[in-house]
């Protein structure tokens, strides 16, 4: 964390010669809207997840925000997460995808080039889980409400263009139920799963 902070501070000093010279100039982050695209890694809380899917799996994200007040953004967020793996004992293939539609509020803690932020909200998570059993693929689909908290940093390269690093923790438990595969060839039990976890991402955005 300290090396990363040092890099950010050095970059800030390099990009801001005489930044304070014109106090009448528009502030960084001008604009009512922001759009950000990112990529990163996502973990899954449950203990068995690493043995099934490995770790540090890729996720891609899109974030659209509106400035409802000074330093307060209302935002919607989505990302795409899909992993493939094998069951531990039988070696049967399995896959998991999670696509959320999230909404929340984010507090921007500075009007300067380096802008920390903190946010929270709730989401509607579309989950698809597939597993091969004896040569037959069973597909389980579940839509579940969850919650999240996040925080990060934006570094403005210009008055409106920024790069960012963001961390997010999601609380998402899928309740047990009897589930039928897509072909309705049989019914098997779908256990409770803890599909929340930590996401770290970075990317590029713009305010407008």
PDB file of N, CA, C and O in Angstrom, residues 93 130-133 135-139 181-183 185:
ATOM      1  N   UNK A  93     -16.878 -30.654 -14.390  1.00  0.00           N
ATOM      2  CA  UNK A  93     -16.780 -29.228 -14.705  1.00  0.00           C
ATOM      3  C   UNK A  93     -17.925 -28.453 -14.071  1.00  0.00           C
ATOM      4  O   UNK A  93     -19.051 -28.947 -13.954  1.00  0.00           O
ATOM      5  N   UNK A 130     -23.650 -23.633 -13.054  1.00  0.00           N
ATOM      6  CA  UNK A 130     -23.775 -24.854 -13.843  1.00  0.00           C
ATOM      7  C   UNK A 130     -22.820 -25.918 -13.317  1.00  0.00           C
ATOM      8  O   UNK A 130     -21.683 -25.605 -12.934  1.00  0.00           O
ATOM      9  N   UNK A 131     -23.255 -27.168 -13.345  1.00  0.00           N
ATOM     10  CA  UNK A 131     -22.410 -28.274 -12.934  1.00  0.00           C
ATOM     11  C   UNK A 131     -22.757 -29.505 -13.761  1.00  0.00           C
ATOM     12  O   UNK A 131     -23.929 -29.756 -14.061  1.00  0.00           O
ATOM     13  N   UNK A 132     -21.736 -30.234 -14.175  1.00  0.00           N
ATOM     14  CA  UNK A 132     -21.926 -31.490 -14.902  1.00  0.00           C
ATOM     15  C   UNK A 132     -21.958 -32.642 -13.916  1.00  0.00           C
ATOM     16  O   UNK A 132     -21.027 -32.808 -13.111  1.00  0.00           O
ATOM     17  N   UNK A 133     -23.003 -33.440 -13.981  1.00  0.00           N
ATOM     18  CA  UNK A 133     -23.131 -34.628 -13.131  1.00  0.00           C
ATOM     19  C   UNK A 133     -23.446 -35.814 -14.028  1.00  0.00           C
ATOM     20  O   UNK A 133     -24.476 -35.827 -14.715  1.00  0.00           O
ATOM     21  N   UNK A 135     -22.286 -36.700 -16.847  1.00  0.00           N
ATOM     22  CA  UNK A 135     -22.440 -36.335 -18.240  1.00  0.00           C
ATOM     23  C   UNK A 135     -23.625 -35.445 -18.535  1.00  0.00           C
ATOM     24  O   UNK A 135     -23.878 -35.110 -19.701  1.00  0.00           O
ATOM     25  N   UNK A 136     -24.354 -35.027 -17.530  1.00  0.00           N
ATOM     26  CA  UNK A 136     -25.528 -34.189 -17.715  1.00  0.00           C
ATOM     27  C   UNK A 136     -25.294 -32.838 -17.038  1.00  0.00           C
ATOM     28  O   UNK A 136     -24.806 -32.770 -15.907  1.00  0.00           O
ATOM     29  N   UNK A 137     -25.626 -31.758 -17.733  1.00  0.00           N
ATOM     30  CA  UNK A 137     -25.417 -30.413 -17.206  1.00  0.00           C
ATOM     31  C   UNK A 137     -26.672 -29.907 -16.512  1.00  0.00           C
ATOM     32  O   UNK A 137     -27.745 -29.859 -17.111  1.00  0.00           O
ATOM     33  N   UNK A 138     -26.519 -29.547 -15.247  1.00  0.00           N
ATOM     34  CA  UNK A 138     -27.609 -28.950 -14.478  1.00  0.00           C
ATOM     35  C   UNK A 138     -27.324 -27.459 -14.337  1.00  0.00           C
ATOM     36  O   UNK A 138     -26.213 -27.059 -13.977  1.00  0.00           O
ATOM     37  N   UNK A 139     -28.332 -26.654 -14.642  1.00  0.00           N
ATOM     38  CA  UNK A 139     -28.194 -25.202 -14.602  1.00  0.00           C
ATOM     39  C   UNK A 139     -29.135 -24.623 -13.560  1.00  0.00           C
ATOM     40  O   UNK A 139     -30.331 -24.920 -13.570  1.00  0.00           O
ATOM     41  N   UNK A 181     -32.928 -28.128 -13.523  1.00  0.00           N
ATOM     42  CA  UNK A 181     -32.054 -27.715 -14.605  1.00  0.00           C
ATOM     43  C   UNK A 181     -32.900 -27.256 -15.794  1.00  0.00           C
ATOM     44  O   UNK A 181     -34.099 -27.474 -15.865  1.00  0.00           O
ATOM     45  N   UNK A 182     -32.256 -26.610 -16.785  1.00  0.00           N
ATOM     46  CA  UNK A 182     -32.983 -25.989 -17.886  1.00  0.00           C
ATOM     47  C   UNK A 182     -33.805 -26.993 -18.691  1.00  0.00           C
ATOM     48  O   UNK A 182     -34.861 -26.677 -19.223  1.00  0.00           O
ATOM     49  N   UNK A 183     -33.331 -28.237 -18.829  1.00  0.00           N
ATOM     50  CA  UNK A 183     -34.026 -29.244 -19.620  1.00  0.00           C
ATOM     51  C   UNK A 183     -35.085 -29.994 -18.824  1.00  0.00           C
ATOM     52  O   UNK A 183     -35.753 -30.879 -19.352  1.00  0.00           O
ATOM     53  N   UNK A 185     -34.786 -32.227 -16.619  1.00  0.00           N
ATOM     54  CA  UNK A 185     -34.510 -33.662 -16.586  1.00  0.00           C
ATOM     55  C   UNK A 185     -34.410 -34.199 -15.172  1.00  0.00           C
ATOM     56  O   UNK A 185     -34.321 -35.402 -14.973  1.00  0.00           O
TER      57      UNK A 185
END
